[in-house]
Amino acid sequence: MGKKGKDSAANAGGGGGASESGKGGKGGKGKGKGKGENDSGAADGKKDANSNNKLKGNSINVRHILCEKHSKKEEALAKLNDGVKFDEVAREYSEDKARQGGSLGWKTKGSLLEAFEKVAYELQPSTVASPKWGEAKTTEGYHIIMVEGRK
């Protein structure tokens, strides 16, 4: 699911919208990778048996643009494809209460609509200036989703 991905999913559930704000930032004082170490921490260049290619983390810092109409979502996508920052497009096009550039804050697994969550947890973290987004269709409408952080 890249910048111009058209992945979408349907969901019959309800809920979503704006939420309580969580603390931003990266959290914790983890150490970076040392010379010659890979993601698993092994210095031999091989991954351990427990590592996989799935994105890790139980919480994501997520933004979205919610549009009731497909045509409005397409207009928002055109702006993103033209290089307009995600938060600016969200302020102009999003039809929900997440008016702070589409920010929903930190969300844990199970706290979002199923179709929205499925797309969001598959996205790589990115910035509002250079977003990697995905799309989902829920009972609330059409969502353009980006993830800013993962922990």
JSON list of C-alpha atoms in Angstrom, two decimals:
[
{"chain": "A", "resi": 1, "resn": "MET", "atom": "CA", "xyz": [0.00, 0.00, 0.00]},
{"chain": "A", "resi": 2, "resn": "GLY", "atom": "CA", "xyz": [1.96, 2.90, -1.20]},
{"chain": "A", "resi": 3, "resn": "LYS", "atom": "CA", "xyz": [1.45, 6.52, -1.79]},
{"chain": "A", "resi": 4, "resn": "LYS", "atom": "CA", "xyz": [-0.95, 5.96, -4.64]},
{"chain": "A", "resi": 5, "resn": "GLY", "atom": "CA", "xyz": [-2.45, 2.69, -3.40]},
{"chain": "A", "resi": 6, "resn": "LYS", "atom": "CA", "xyz": [-6.10, 2.04, -3.98]},
{"chain": "A", "resi": 7, "resn": "ASP", "atom": "CA", "xyz": [-6.58, -0.64, -1.33]},
{"chain": "A", "resi": 8, "resn": "SER", "atom": "CA", "xyz": [-9.96, -0.42, 0.32]},
{"chain": "A", "resi": 9, "resn": "ALA", "atom": "CA", "xyz": [-12.04, -2.62, 2.53]},
{"chain": "A", "resi": 10, "resn": "ALA", "atom": "CA", "xyz": [-15.70, -2.74, 3.51]},
{"chain": "A", "resi": 11, "resn": "ASN", "atom": "CA", "xyz": [-16.98, -2.96, 7.07]},
{"chain": "A", "resi": 12, "resn": "ALA", "atom": "CA", "xyz": [-20.44, -3.05, 8.53]},
{"chain": "A", "resi": 13, "resn": "GLY", "atom": "CA", "xyz": [-19.36, -1.79, 11.98]},
{"chain": "A", "resi": 14, "resn": "GLY", "atom": "CA", "xyz": [-19.87, 1.68, 13.47]},
{"chain": "A", "resi": 15, "resn": "GLY", "atom": "CA", "xyz": [-17.89, 4.05, 15.67]},
{"chain": "A", "resi": 16, "resn": "GLY", "atom": "CA", "xyz": [-14.65, 5.86, 14.90]},
{"chain": "A", "resi": 17, "resn": "GLY", "atom": "CA", "xyz": [-14.34, 9.61, 14.42]},
{"chain": "A", "resi": 18, "resn": "ALA", "atom": "CA", "xyz": [-12.41, 11.90, 16.72]},
{"chain": "A", "resi": 19, "resn": "SER", "atom": "CA", "xyz": [-10.93, 10.56, 19.91]},
{"chain": "A", "resi": 20, "resn": "GLU", "atom": "CA", "xyz": [-9.20, 11.58, 23.05]},
{"chain": "A", "resi": 21, "resn": "SER", "atom": "CA", "xyz": [-5.73, 12.87, 22.37]},
{"chain": "A", "resi": 22, "resn": "GLY", "atom": "CA", "xyz": [-2.77, 10.84, 23.46]},
{"chain": "A", "resi": 23, "resn": "LYS", "atom": "CA", "xyz": [0.80, 11.87, 24.10]},
{"chain": "A", "resi": 24, "resn": "GLY", "atom": "CA", "xyz": [2.90, 12.25, 21.00]},
{"chain": "A", "resi": 25, "resn": "GLY", "atom": "CA", "xyz": [6.56, 11.47, 20.61]},
{"chain": "A", "resi": 26, "resn": "LYS", "atom": "CA", "xyz": [8.47, 8.28, 20.25]},
{"chain": "A", "resi": 27, "resn": "GLY", "atom": "CA", "xyz": [8.32, 7.17, 23.89]},
{"chain": "A", "resi": 28, "resn": "GLY", "atom": "CA", "xyz": [11.01, 5.29, 25.72]},
{"chain": "A", "resi": 29, "resn": "LYS", "atom": "CA", "xyz": [14.78, 5.55, 25.46]},
{"chain": "A", "resi": 30, "resn": "GLY", "atom": "CA", "xyz": [15.59, 2.62, 23.22]},
{"chain": "A", "resi": 31, "resn": "LYS", "atom": "CA", "xyz": [19.03, 2.16, 21.76]},
{"chain": "A", "resi": 32, "resn": "GLY", "atom": "CA", "xyz": [19.63, 2.29, 18.04]},
{"chain": "A", "resi": 33, "resn": "LYS", "atom": "CA", "xyz": [21.15, -0.49, 15.98]},
{"chain": "A", "resi": 34, "resn": "GLY", "atom": "CA", "xyz": [24.84, -0.96, 16.42]},
{"chain": "A", "resi": 35, "resn": "LYS", "atom": "CA", "xyz": [27.27, -1.47, 13.57]},
{"chain": "A", "resi": 36, "resn": "GLY", "atom": "CA", "xyz": [26.60, -4.76, 11.82]},
{"chain": "A", "resi": 37, "resn": "GLU", "atom": "CA", "xyz": [23.30, -5.44, 13.60]},
{"chain": "A", "resi": 38, "resn": "ASN", "atom": "CA", "xyz": [20.04, -6.06, 11.80]},
{"chain": "A", "resi": 39, "resn": "ASP", "atom": "CA", "xyz": [16.46, -5.53, 13.04]},
{"chain": "A", "resi": 40, "resn": "SER", "atom": "CA", "xyz": [16.61, -8.67, 15.17]},
{"chain": "A", "resi": 41, "resn": "GLY", "atom": "CA", "xyz": [19.75, -7.46, 16.93]},
{"chain": "A", "resi": 42, "resn": "ALA", "atom": "CA", "xyz": [21.82, -10.33, 15.56]},
{"chain": "A", "resi": 43, "resn": "ALA", "atom": "CA", "xyz": [25.28, -9.34, 14.34]},
{"chain": "A", "resi": 44, "resn": "ASP", "atom": "CA", "xyz": [25.53, -12.22, 11.85]},
{"chain": "A", "resi": 45, "resn": "GLY", "atom": "CA", "xyz": [23.05, -10.65, 9.38]},
{"chain": "A", "resi": 46, "resn": "LYS", "atom": "CA", "xyz": [20.48, -13.44, 9.88]},
{"chain": "A", "resi": 47, "resn": "LYS", "atom": "CA", "xyz": [17.08, -12.85, 11.40]},
{"chain": "A", "resi": 48, "resn": "ASP", "atom": "CA", "xyz": [16.08, -14.92, 14.37]},
{"chain": "A", "resi": 49, "resn": "ALA", "atom": "CA", "xyz": [13.22, -17.42, 14.13]},
{"chain": "A", "resi": 50, "resn": "ASN", "atom": "CA", "xyz": [10.72, -15.07, 15.84]},
{"chain": "A", "resi": 51, "resn": "SER", "atom": "CA", "xyz": [11.12, -12.16, 13.44]},
{"chain": "A", "resi": 52, "resn": "ASN", "atom": "CA", "xyz": [8.83, -11.65, 10.49]},
{"chain": "A", "resi": 53, "resn": "ASN", "atom": "CA", "xyz": [8.04, -9.05, 7.86]},
{"chain": "A", "resi": 54, "resn": "LYS", "atom": "CA", "xyz": [4.83, -7.86, 9.55]},
{"chain": "A", "resi": 55, "resn": "LEU", "atom": "CA", "xyz": [4.84, -4.39, 11.04]},
{"chain": "A", "resi": 56, "resn": "LYS", "atom": "CA", "xyz": [5.18, -4.48, 14.79]},
{"chain": "A", "resi": 57, "resn": "GLY", "atom": "CA", "xyz": [3.54, -2.37, 17.47]},
{"chain": "A", "resi": 58, "resn": "ASN", "atom": "CA", "xyz": [0.30, -2.36, 19.38]},
{"chain": "A", "resi": 59, "resn": "SER", "atom": "CA", "xyz": [-0.27, 1.39, 19.07]},
{"chain": "A", "resi": 60, "resn": "ILE", "atom": "CA", "xyz": [-0.25, 3.71, 16.10]},
{"chain": "A", "resi": 61, "resn": "ASN", "atom": "CA", "xyz": [-0.37, 7.50, 15.83]},
{"chain": "A", "resi": 62, "resn": "VAL", "atom": "CA", "xyz": [-2.89, 7.85, 13.04]},
{"chain": "A", "resi": 63, "resn": "ARG", "atom": "CA", "xyz": [-4.41, 10.58, 10.87]},
{"chain": "A", "resi": 64, "resn": "HIS", "atom": "CA", "xyz": [-7.26, 10.29, 8.42]},
{"chain": "A", "resi": 65, "resn": "ILE", "atom": "CA", "xyz": [-9.41, 12.17, 5.98]},
{"chain": "A", "resi": 66, "resn": "LEU", "atom": "CA", "xyz": [-13.07, 11.13, 6.14]},
{"chain": "A", "resi": 67, "resn": "CYS", "atom": "CA", "xyz": [-15.33, 11.85, 3.18]},
{"chain": "A", "resi": 68, "resn": "GLU", "atom": "CA", "xyz": [-18.96, 10.83, 2.92]},
{"chain": "A", "resi": 69, "resn": "LYS", "atom": "CA", "xyz": [-18.93, 10.95, -0.88]},
{"chain": "A", "resi": 70, "resn": "HIS", "atom": "CA", "xyz": [-16.54, 9.01, -3.12]},
{"chain": "A", "resi": 71, "resn": "SER", "atom": "CA", "xyz": [-16.12, 12.07, -5.39]},
{"chain": "A", "resi": 72, "resn": "LYS", "atom": "CA", "xyz": [-14.90, 14.20, -2.47]},
{"chain": "A", "resi": 73, "resn": "LYS", "atom": "CA", "xyz": [-12.43, 11.48, -1.46]},
{"chain": "A", "resi": 74, "resn": "GLU", "atom": "CA", "xyz": [-11.11, 11.47, -5.04]},
{"chain": "A", "resi": 75, "resn": "GLU", "atom": "CA", "xyz": [-10.64, 15.26, -4.88]},
{"chain": "A", "resi": 76, "resn": "ALA", "atom": "CA", "xyz": [-8.65, 14.86, -1.64]},
{"chain": "A", "resi": 77, "resn": "LEU", "atom": "CA", "xyz": [-6.52, 12.12, -3.24]},
{"chain": "A", "resi": 78, "resn": "ALA", "atom": "CA", "xyz": [-5.79, 14.40, -6.19]},
{"chain": "A", "resi": 79, "resn": "LYS", "atom": "CA", "xyz": [-4.50, 17.07, -3.79]},
{"chain": "A", "resi": 80, "resn": "LEU", "atom": "CA", "xyz": [-2.28, 14.49, -2.03]},
{"chain": "A", "resi": 81, "resn": "ASN", "atom": "CA", "xyz": [-0.97, 13.28, -5.39]},
{"chain": "A", "resi": 82, "resn": "ASP", "atom": "CA", "xyz": [-0.16, 16.91, -6.25]},
{"chain": "A", "resi": 83, "resn": "GLY", "atom": "CA", "xyz": [2.07, 17.10, -3.16]},
{"chain": "A", "resi": 84, "resn": "VAL", "atom": "CA", "xyz": [-0.18, 19.01, -0.74]},
{"chain": "A", "resi": 85, "resn": "LYS", "atom": "CA", "xyz": [0.55, 18.12, 2.90]},
{"chain": "A", "resi": 86, "resn": "PHE", "atom": "CA", "xyz": [-1.75, 15.51, 4.44]},
{"chain": "A", "resi": 87, "resn": "ASP", "atom": "CA", "xyz": [-2.81, 17.73, 7.36]},
{"chain": "A", "resi": 88, "resn": "GLU", "atom": "CA", "xyz": [-3.73, 20.59, 5.00]},
{"chain": "A", "resi": 89, "resn": "VAL", "atom": "CA", "xyz": [-5.86, 18.29, 2.85]},
{"chain": "A", "resi": 90, "resn": "ALA", "atom": "CA", "xyz": [-7.51, 16.90, 5.99]},
{"chain": "A", "resi": 91, "resn": "ARG", "atom": "CA", "xyz": [-8.44, 20.38, 7.22]},
{"chain": "A", "resi": 92, "resn": "GLU", "atom": "CA", "xyz": [-10.03, 21.18, 3.87]},
{"chain": "A", "resi": 93, "resn": "TYR", "atom": "CA", "xyz": [-11.75, 17.88, 3.02]},
{"chain": "A", "resi": 94, "resn": "SER", "atom": "CA", "xyz": [-12.33, 15.80, 6.16]},
{"chain": "A", "resi": 95, "resn": "GLU", "atom": "CA", "xyz": [-15.94, 15.71, 7.34]},
{"chain": "A", "resi": 96, "resn": "ASP", "atom": "CA", "xyz": [-15.42, 14.52, 10.91]},
{"chain": "A", "resi": 97, "resn": "LYS", "atom": "CA", "xyz": [-14.42, 16.07, 14.22]},
{"chain": "A", "resi": 98, "resn": "ALA", "atom": "CA", "xyz": [-10.71, 15.33, 13.76]},
{"chain": "A", "resi": 99, "resn": "ARG", "atom": "CA", "xyz": [-10.09, 18.87, 12.57]},
{"chain": "A", "resi": 100, "resn": "GLN", "atom": "CA", "xyz": [-6.47, 19.01, 13.80]},
{"chain": "A", "resi": 101, "resn": "GLY", "atom": "CA", "xyz": [-5.13, 17.94, 10.44]},
{"chain": "A", "resi": 102, "resn": "GLY", "atom": "CA", "xyz": [-7.05, 14.69, 10.66]},
{"chain": "A", "resi": 103, "resn": "SER", "atom": "CA", "xyz": [-5.20, 13.54, 13.79]},
{"chain": "A", "resi": 104, "resn": "LEU", "atom": "CA", "xyz": [-6.86, 10.79, 15.80]},
{"chain": "A", "resi": 105, "resn": "GLY", "atom": "CA", "xyz": [-3.86, 10.50, 18.13]},
{"chain": "A", "resi": 106, "resn": "TRP", "atom": "CA", "xyz": [-2.46, 7.23, 19.47]},
{"chain": "A", "resi": 107, "resn": "LYS", "atom": "CA", "xyz": [-4.78, 4.25, 18.97]},
{"chain": "A", "resi": 108, "resn": "THR", "atom": "CA", "xyz": [-4.42, 0.68, 20.18]},
{"chain": "A", "resi": 109, "resn": "LYS", "atom": "CA", "xyz": [-5.41, -2.47, 18.31]},
{"chain": "A", "resi": 110, "resn": "GLY", "atom": "CA", "xyz": [-9.13, -3.11, 18.68]},
{"chain": "A", "resi": 111, "resn": "SER", "atom": "CA", "xyz": [-10.09, 0.54, 19.21]},
{"chain": "A", "resi": 112, "resn": "LEU", "atom": "CA", "xyz": [-10.82, 1.36, 15.56]},
{"chain": "A", "resi": 113, "resn": "LEU", "atom": "CA", "xyz": [-13.31, 0.13, 12.97]},
{"chain": "A", "resi": 114, "resn": "GLU", "atom": "CA", "xyz": [-12.16, -3.22, 11.61]},
{"chain": "A", "resi": 115, "resn": "ALA", "atom": "CA", "xyz": [-11.65, -2.13, 7.97]},
{"chain": "A", "resi": 116, "resn": "PHE", "atom": "CA", "xyz": [-9.93, 1.10, 9.05]},
{"chain": "A", "resi": 117, "resn": "GLU", "atom": "CA", "xyz": [-7.67, -0.75, 11.49]},
{"chain": "A", "resi": 118, "resn": "LYS", "atom": "CA", "xyz": [-6.71, -3.42, 8.95]},
{"chain": "A", "resi": 119, "resn": "VAL", "atom": "CA", "xyz": [-5.43, -0.77, 6.54]},
{"chain": "A", "resi": 120, "resn": "ALA", "atom": "CA", "xyz": [-3.84, 1.43, 9.23]},
{"chain": "A", "resi": 121, "resn": "TYR", "atom": "CA", "xyz": [-1.80, -1.35, 10.83]},
{"chain": "A", "resi": 122, "resn": "GLU", "atom": "CA", "xyz": [-0.37, -2.35, 7.43]},
{"chain": "A", "resi": 123, "resn": "LEU", "atom": "CA", "xyz": [0.94, 1.16, 6.67]},
{"chain": "A", "resi": 124, "resn": "GLN", "atom": "CA", "xyz": [4.53, 2.23, 7.17]},
{"chain": "A", "resi": 125, "resn": "PRO", "atom": "CA", "xyz": [4.92, 5.35, 9.33]},
{"chain": "A", "resi": 126, "resn": "SER", "atom": "CA", "xyz": [5.40, 8.54, 7.31]},
{"chain": "A", "resi": 127, "resn": "THR", "atom": "CA", "xyz": [5.20, 12.31, 7.64]},
{"chain": "A", "resi": 128, "resn": "VAL", "atom": "CA", "xyz": [2.44, 14.75, 6.67]},
{"chain": "A", "resi": 129, "resn": "ALA", "atom": "CA", "xyz": [4.84, 16.33, 4.15]},
{"chain": "A", "resi": 130, "resn": "SER", "atom": "CA", "xyz": [5.57, 12.99, 2.46]},
{"chain": "A", "resi": 131, "resn": "PRO", "atom": "CA", "xyz": [2.69, 10.70, 3.42]},
{"chain": "A", "resi": 132, "resn": "LYS", "atom": "CA", "xyz": [2.21, 7.01, 2.65]},
{"chain": "A", "resi": 133, "resn": "TRP", "atom": "CA", "xyz": [-1.50, 6.41, 2.75]},
{"chain": "A", "resi": 134, "resn": "GLY", "atom": "CA", "xyz": [-4.11, 3.73, 2.39]},
{"chain": "A", "resi": 135, "resn": "GLU", "atom": "CA", "xyz": [-7.84, 3.78, 1.85]},
{"chain": "A", "resi": 136, "resn": "ALA", "atom": "CA", "xyz": [-10.74, 2.12, 3.65]},
{"chain": "A", "resi": 137, "resn": "LYS", "atom": "CA", "xyz": [-14.51, 2.19, 3.27]},
{"chain": "A", "resi": 138, "resn": "THR", "atom": "CA", "xyz": [-16.60, 1.98, 6.44]},
{"chain": "A", "resi": 139, "resn": "THR", "atom": "CA", "xyz": [-20.17, 2.79, 7.39]},
{"chain": "A", "resi": 140, "resn": "GLU", "atom": "CA", "xyz": [-18.94, 6.31, 8.17]},
{"chain": "A", "resi": 141, "resn": "GLY", "atom": "CA", "xyz": [-17.65, 6.88, 4.65]},
{"chain": "A", "resi": 142, "resn": "TYR", "atom": "CA", "xyz": [-14.38, 6.81, 2.75]},
{"chain": "A", "resi": 143, "resn": "HIS", "atom": "CA", "xyz": [-11.16, 7.14, 4.74]},
{"chain": "A", "resi": 144, "resn": "ILE", "atom": "CA", "xyz": [-7.71, 8.13, 3.55]},
{"chain": "A", "resi": 145, "resn": "ILE", "atom": "CA", "xyz": [-5.37, 6.95, 6.31]},
{"chain": "A", "resi": 146, "resn": "MET", "atom": "CA", "xyz": [-1.77, 7.66, 7.22]},
{"chain": "A", "resi": 147, "resn": "VAL", "atom": "CA", "xyz": [0.31, 6.53, 10.21]},
{"chain": "A", "resi": 148, "resn": "GLU", "atom": "CA", "xyz": [2.84, 8.89, 11.81]},
{"chain": "A", "resi": 149, "resn": "GLY", "atom": "CA", "xyz": [4.25, 6.57, 14.44]},
{"chain": "A", "resi": 150, "resn": "ARG", "atom": "CA", "xyz": [4.17, 3.10, 15.93]},
{"chain": "A", "resi": 151, "resn": "LYS", "atom": "CA", "xyz": [5.00, 1.77, 19.39]}
]
